[in-house]
mmCIF file of C-alpha atoms and ligand atoms in Angstrom:
data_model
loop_
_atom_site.group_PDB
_atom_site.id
_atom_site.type_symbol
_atom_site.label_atom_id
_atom_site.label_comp_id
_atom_site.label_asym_id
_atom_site.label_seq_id
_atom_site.Cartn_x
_atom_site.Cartn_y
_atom_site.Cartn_z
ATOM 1 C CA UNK A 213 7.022 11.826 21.087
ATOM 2 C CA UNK A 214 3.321 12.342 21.768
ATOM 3 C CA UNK A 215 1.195 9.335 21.396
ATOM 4 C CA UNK A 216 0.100 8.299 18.248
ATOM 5 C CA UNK A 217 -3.027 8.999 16.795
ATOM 6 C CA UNK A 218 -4.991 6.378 15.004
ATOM 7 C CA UNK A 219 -7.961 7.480 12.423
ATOM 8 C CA UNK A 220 -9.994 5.548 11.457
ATOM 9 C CA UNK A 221 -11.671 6.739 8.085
ATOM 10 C CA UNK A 222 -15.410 6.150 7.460
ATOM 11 C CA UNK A 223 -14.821 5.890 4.059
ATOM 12 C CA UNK A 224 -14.207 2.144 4.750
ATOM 13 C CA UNK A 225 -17.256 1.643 6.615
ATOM 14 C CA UNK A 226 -20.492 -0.021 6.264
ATOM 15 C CA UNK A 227 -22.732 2.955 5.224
ATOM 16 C CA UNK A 228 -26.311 0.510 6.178
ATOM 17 C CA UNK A 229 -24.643 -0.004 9.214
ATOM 18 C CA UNK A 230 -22.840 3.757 10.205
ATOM 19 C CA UNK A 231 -24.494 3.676 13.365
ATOM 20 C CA UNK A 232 -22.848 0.354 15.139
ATOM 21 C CA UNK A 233 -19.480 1.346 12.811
ATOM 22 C CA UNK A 234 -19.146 4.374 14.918
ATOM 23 C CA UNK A 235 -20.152 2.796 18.268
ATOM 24 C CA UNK A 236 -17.147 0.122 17.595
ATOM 25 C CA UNK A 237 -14.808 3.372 17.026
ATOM 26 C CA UNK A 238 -16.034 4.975 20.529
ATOM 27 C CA UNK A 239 -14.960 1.973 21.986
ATOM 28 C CA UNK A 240 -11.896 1.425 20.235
ATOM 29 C CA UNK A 241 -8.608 3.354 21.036
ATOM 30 C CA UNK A 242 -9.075 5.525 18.032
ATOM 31 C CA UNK A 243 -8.552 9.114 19.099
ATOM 32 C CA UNK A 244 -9.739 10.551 15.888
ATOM 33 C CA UNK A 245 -12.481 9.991 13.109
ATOM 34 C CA UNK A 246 -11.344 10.067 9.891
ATOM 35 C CA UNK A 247 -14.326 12.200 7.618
ATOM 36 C CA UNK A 248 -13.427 12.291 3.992
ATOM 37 C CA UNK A 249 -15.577 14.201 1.856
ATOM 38 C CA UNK A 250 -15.297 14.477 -1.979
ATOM 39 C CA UNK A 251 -16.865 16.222 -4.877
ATOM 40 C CA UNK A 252 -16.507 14.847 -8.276
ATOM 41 C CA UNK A 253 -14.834 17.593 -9.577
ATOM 42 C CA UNK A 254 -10.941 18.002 -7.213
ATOM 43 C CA UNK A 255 -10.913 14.287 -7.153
ATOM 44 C CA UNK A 256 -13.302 11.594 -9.177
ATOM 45 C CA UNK A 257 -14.974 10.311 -6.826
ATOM 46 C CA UNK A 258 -18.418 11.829 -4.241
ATOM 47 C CA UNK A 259 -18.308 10.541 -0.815
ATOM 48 C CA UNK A 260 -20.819 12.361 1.191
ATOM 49 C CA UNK A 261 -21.703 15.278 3.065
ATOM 50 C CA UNK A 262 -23.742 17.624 5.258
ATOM 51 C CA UNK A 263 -25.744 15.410 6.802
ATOM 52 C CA UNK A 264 -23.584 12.111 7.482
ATOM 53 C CA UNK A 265 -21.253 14.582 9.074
ATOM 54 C CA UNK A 266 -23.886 15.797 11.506
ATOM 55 C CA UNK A 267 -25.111 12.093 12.113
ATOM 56 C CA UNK A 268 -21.714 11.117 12.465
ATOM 57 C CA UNK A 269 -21.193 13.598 14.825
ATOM 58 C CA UNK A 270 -24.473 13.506 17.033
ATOM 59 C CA UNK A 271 -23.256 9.833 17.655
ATOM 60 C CA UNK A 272 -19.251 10.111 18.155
ATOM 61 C CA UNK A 273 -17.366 10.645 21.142
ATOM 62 C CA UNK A 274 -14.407 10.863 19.019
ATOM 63 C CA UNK A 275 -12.578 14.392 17.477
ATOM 64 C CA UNK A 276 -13.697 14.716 13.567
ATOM 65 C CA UNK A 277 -11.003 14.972 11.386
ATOM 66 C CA UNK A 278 -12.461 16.255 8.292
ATOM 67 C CA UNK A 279 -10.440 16.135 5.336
ATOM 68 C CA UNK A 280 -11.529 18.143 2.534
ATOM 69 C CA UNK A 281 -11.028 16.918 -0.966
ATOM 70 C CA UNK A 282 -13.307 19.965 -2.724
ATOM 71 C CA UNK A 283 -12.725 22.643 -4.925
ATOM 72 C CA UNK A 284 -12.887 26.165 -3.735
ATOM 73 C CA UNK A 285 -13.511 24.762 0.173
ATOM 74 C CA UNK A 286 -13.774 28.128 1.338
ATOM 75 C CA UNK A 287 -17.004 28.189 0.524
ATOM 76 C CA UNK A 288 -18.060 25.642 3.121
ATOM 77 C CA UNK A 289 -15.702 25.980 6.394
ATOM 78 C CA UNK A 290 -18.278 27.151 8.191
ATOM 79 C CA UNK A 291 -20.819 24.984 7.566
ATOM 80 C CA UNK A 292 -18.091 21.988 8.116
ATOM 81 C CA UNK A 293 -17.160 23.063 11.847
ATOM 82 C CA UNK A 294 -21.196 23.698 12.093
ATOM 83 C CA UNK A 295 -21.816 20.133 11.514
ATOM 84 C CA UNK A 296 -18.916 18.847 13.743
ATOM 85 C CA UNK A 297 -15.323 19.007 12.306
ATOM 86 C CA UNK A 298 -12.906 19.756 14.732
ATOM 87 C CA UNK A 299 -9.602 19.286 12.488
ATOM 88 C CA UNK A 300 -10.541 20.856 8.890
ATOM 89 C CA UNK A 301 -7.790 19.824 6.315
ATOM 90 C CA UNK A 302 -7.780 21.063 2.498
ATOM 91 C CA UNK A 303 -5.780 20.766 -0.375
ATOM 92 C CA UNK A 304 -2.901 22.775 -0.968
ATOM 93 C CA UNK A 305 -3.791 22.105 -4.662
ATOM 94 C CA UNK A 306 -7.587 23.588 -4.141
ATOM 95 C CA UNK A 307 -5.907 27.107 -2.138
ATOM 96 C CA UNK A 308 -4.528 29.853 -4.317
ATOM 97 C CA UNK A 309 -5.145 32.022 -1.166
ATOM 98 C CA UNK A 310 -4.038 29.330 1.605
ATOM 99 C CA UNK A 311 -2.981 31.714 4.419
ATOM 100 C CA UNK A 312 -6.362 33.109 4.105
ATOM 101 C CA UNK A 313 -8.073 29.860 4.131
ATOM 102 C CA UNK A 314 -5.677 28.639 7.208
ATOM 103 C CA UNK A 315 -7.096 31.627 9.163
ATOM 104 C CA UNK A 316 -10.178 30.797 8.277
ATOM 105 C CA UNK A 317 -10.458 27.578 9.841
ATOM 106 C CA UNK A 318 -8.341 28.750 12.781
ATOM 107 C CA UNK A 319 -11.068 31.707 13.345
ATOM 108 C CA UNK A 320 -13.654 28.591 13.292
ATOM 109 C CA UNK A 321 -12.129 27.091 16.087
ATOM 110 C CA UNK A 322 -11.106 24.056 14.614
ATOM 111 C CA UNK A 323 -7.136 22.474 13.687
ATOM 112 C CA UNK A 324 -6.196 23.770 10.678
ATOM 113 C CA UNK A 325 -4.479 21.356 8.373
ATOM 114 C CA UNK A 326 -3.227 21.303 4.585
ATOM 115 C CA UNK A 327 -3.219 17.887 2.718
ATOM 116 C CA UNK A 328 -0.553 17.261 0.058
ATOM 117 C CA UNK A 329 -1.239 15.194 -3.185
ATOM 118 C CA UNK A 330 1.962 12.205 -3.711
ATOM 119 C CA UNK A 331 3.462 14.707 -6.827
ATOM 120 C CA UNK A 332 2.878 17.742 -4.420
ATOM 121 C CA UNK A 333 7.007 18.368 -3.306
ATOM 122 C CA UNK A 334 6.675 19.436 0.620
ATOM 123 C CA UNK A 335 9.067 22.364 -0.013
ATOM 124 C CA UNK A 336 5.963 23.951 -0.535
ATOM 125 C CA UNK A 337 4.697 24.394 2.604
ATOM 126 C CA UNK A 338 8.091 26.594 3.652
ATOM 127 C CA UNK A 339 6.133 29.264 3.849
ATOM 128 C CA UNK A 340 2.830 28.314 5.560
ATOM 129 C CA UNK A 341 4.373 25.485 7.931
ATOM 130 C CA UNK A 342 4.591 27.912 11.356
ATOM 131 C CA UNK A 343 1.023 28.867 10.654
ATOM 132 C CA UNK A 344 -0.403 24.923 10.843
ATOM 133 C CA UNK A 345 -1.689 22.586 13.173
ATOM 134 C CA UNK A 346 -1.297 19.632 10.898
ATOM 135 C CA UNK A 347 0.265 18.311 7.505
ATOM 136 C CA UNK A 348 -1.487 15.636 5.448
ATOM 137 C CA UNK A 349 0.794 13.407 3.530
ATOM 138 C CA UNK A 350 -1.167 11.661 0.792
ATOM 139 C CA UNK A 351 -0.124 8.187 0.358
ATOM 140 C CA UNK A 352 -2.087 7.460 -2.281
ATOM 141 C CA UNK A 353 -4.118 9.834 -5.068
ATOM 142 C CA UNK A 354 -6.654 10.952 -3.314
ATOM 143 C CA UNK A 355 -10.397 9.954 -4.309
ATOM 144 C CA UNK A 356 -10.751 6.194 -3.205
ATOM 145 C CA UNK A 357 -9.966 4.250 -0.250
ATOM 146 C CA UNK A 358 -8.367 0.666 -0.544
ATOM 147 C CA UNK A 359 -5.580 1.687 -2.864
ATOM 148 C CA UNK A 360 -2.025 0.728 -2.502
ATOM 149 C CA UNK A 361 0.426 2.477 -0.706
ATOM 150 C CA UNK A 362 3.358 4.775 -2.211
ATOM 151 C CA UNK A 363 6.300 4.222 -0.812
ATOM 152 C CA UNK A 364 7.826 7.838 -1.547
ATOM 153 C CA UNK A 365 5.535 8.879 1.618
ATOM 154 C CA UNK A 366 7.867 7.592 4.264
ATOM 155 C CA UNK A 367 10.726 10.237 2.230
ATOM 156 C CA UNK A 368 7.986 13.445 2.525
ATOM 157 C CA UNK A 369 7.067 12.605 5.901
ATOM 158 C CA UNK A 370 10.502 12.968 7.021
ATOM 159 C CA UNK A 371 10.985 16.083 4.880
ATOM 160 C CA UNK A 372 7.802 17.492 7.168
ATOM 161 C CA UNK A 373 9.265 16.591 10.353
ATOM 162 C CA UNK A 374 12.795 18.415 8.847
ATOM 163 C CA UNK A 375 11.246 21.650 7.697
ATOM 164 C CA UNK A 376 8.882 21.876 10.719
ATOM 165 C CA UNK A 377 12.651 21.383 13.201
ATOM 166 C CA UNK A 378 14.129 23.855 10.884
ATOM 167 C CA UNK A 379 11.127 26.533 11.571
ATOM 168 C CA UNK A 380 10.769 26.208 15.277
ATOM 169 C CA UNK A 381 7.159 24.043 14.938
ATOM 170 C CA UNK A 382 7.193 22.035 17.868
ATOM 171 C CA UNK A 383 3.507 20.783 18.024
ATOM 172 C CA UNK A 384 2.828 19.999 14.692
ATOM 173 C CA UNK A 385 0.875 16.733 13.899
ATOM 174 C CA UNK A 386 1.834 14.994 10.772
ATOM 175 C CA UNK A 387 -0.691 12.730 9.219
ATOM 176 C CA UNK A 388 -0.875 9.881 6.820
ATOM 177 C CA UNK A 389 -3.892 9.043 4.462
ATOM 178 C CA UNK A 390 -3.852 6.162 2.335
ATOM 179 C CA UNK A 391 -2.918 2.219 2.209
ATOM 180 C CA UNK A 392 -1.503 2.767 5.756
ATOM 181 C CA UNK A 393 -1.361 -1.002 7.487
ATOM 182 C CA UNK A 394 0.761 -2.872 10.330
ATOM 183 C CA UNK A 395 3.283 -3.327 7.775
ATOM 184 C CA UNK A 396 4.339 0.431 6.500
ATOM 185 C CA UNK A 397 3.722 1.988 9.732
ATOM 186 C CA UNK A 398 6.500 1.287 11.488
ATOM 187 C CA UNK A 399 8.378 3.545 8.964
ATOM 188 C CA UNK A 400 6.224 6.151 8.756
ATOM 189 C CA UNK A 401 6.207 6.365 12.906
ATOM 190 C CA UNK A 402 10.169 6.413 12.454
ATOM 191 C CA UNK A 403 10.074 9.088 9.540
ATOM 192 C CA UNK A 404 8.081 11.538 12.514
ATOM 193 C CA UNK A 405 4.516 10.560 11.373
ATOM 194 C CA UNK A 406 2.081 11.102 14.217
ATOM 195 C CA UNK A 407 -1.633 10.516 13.483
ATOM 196 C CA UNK A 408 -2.388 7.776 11.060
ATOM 197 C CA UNK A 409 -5.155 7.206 8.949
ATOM 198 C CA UNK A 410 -6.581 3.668 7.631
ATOM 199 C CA UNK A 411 -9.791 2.613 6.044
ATOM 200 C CA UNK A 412 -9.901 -0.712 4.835
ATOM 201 C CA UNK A 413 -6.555 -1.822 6.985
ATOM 202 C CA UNK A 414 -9.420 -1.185 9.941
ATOM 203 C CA UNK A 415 -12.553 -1.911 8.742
ATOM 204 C CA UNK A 416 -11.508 -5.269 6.759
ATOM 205 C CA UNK A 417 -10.503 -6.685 9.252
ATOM 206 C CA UNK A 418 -11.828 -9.867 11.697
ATOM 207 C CA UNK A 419 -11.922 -7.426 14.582
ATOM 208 C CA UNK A 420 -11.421 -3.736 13.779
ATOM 209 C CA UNK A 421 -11.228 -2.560 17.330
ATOM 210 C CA UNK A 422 -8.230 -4.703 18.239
ATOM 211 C CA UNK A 423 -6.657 -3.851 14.767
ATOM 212 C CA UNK A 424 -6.843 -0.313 15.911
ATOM 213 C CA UNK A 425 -5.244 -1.399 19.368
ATOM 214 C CA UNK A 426 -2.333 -3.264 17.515
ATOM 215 C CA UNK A 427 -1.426 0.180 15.496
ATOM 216 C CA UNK A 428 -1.988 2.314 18.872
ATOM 217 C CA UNK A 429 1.052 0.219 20.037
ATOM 218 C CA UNK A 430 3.314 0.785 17.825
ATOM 219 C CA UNK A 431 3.522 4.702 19.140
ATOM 220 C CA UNK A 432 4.356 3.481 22.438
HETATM 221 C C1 DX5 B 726 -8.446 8.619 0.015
HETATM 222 C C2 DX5 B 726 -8.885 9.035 1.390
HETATM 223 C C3 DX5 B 726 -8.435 8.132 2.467
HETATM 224 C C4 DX5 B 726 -8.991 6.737 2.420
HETATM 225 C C5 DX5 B 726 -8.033 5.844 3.138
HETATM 226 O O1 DX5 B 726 -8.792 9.621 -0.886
HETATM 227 O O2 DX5 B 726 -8.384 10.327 1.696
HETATM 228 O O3 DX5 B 726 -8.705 8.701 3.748
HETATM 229 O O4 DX5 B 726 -10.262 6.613 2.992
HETATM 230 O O5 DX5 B 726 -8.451 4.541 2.980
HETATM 231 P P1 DX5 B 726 -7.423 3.332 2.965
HETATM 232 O O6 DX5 B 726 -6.775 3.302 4.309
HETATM 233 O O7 DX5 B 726 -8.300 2.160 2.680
HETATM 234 O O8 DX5 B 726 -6.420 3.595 1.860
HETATM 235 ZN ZN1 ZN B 727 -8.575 11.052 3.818
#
């Protein structure tokens, strides 16, 4: 398998401190940085936006992984790969028009990935799988970091990793957001996962950058 992909999210961090958080990520074996912006309205909680991205990204060394938990985020692709975001992930539950929005975000440049809520089947995606560069299983409902872990996730990833073999999708990266820790990831690594996400799991921790290290290993 490729090697695993650990990112970190930012939601977890200390915002007074964003600056050293994001040094101790370039120097940890984090591949990606996990960006999770939110507007009140698709989930209940606001994040953050514009401008922590582009701080965020004048200081990383890192890929942005940007995942998009917005209504209507059409409207702002552009101005999300301006500021930085080189993987751009939305909703499946925001995108009546998703093949449009895919191409979109493939005409930005960036990875173009689609995010599925826990009661979101992945059957779904049947028709829209060839055309992706990444799958976002939600773990959790999306709108807060720290939340428990649903176990059902480990069953969907493997139903990606199924209907991705079944189309011919050889490079896709499957990604987990939500309660991920030491503990469920073995599972979801097994199941096909391939990039994983964790926030508090991380950044609660005595030392984040050799918590990041000890997940790393478990992809090799
Ligand atoms: C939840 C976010 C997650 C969150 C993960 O809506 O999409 O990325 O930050 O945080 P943990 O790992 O603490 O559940
Ligand atoms: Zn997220």
């Amino acid at each position: 398998m490729e090697s695993l992909i650990i990112a970190p999210s930012i939601l977890a961090a200390n915002f007074a401190e964003l600056g050293s958080e994001i040094d101790m990520l370039n120097a940890s074996q984090a591949e990606w940085i996990h960006v999770d912006v939110m507007d009140g309205m698709f989930v209940p909680n606001i994040s953050f936006g514009f401008p922590v991205l582009e701080a965020v990204n004048k200081r990383a060394n890192k890929v942005l992984d940007v995942h998009l938990m917005i209504e209507k985020p059409e409207r702002y692709l552009e101005a999300f790969a301006k500021a930085g975001a080189q993987v751009l992930t939305v909703h499946y539950e925001t995108c009546p028009h998703l093949h449009r929005t895919v191409q979109q975000i493939k005409d930005l440049g960036c990875l173009a990935g689609v995010a599925l809520n826990p009661s979101t089947p992945v059957h779904v995606l049947e028709d829209i799988i060839s055309d992706l560069n990444l799958v976002l299983i939600m773990s959790v409902n999306p709108g807060f970091g720290g939340q428990k872990f649903i176990p059902n996730a480990i069953k969907k990833t493997k139903e990606v990793a199924e209907l991705a073999a079944s189309k011919g999708v050889t490079k896709l990266k499957i990604e987990i957001d939500g309660g991920v820790s030491i503990s469920n990831a073995p599972d979801l690594i097994h199941a096909g996962a391939n990039v994983l996400v964790a926030g508090n799991f991380v950044f609660s921790s005595p030392n984040p950058i050799d918590t990041i290290a000890n997940l790393v290993k478990l992809g090799n």
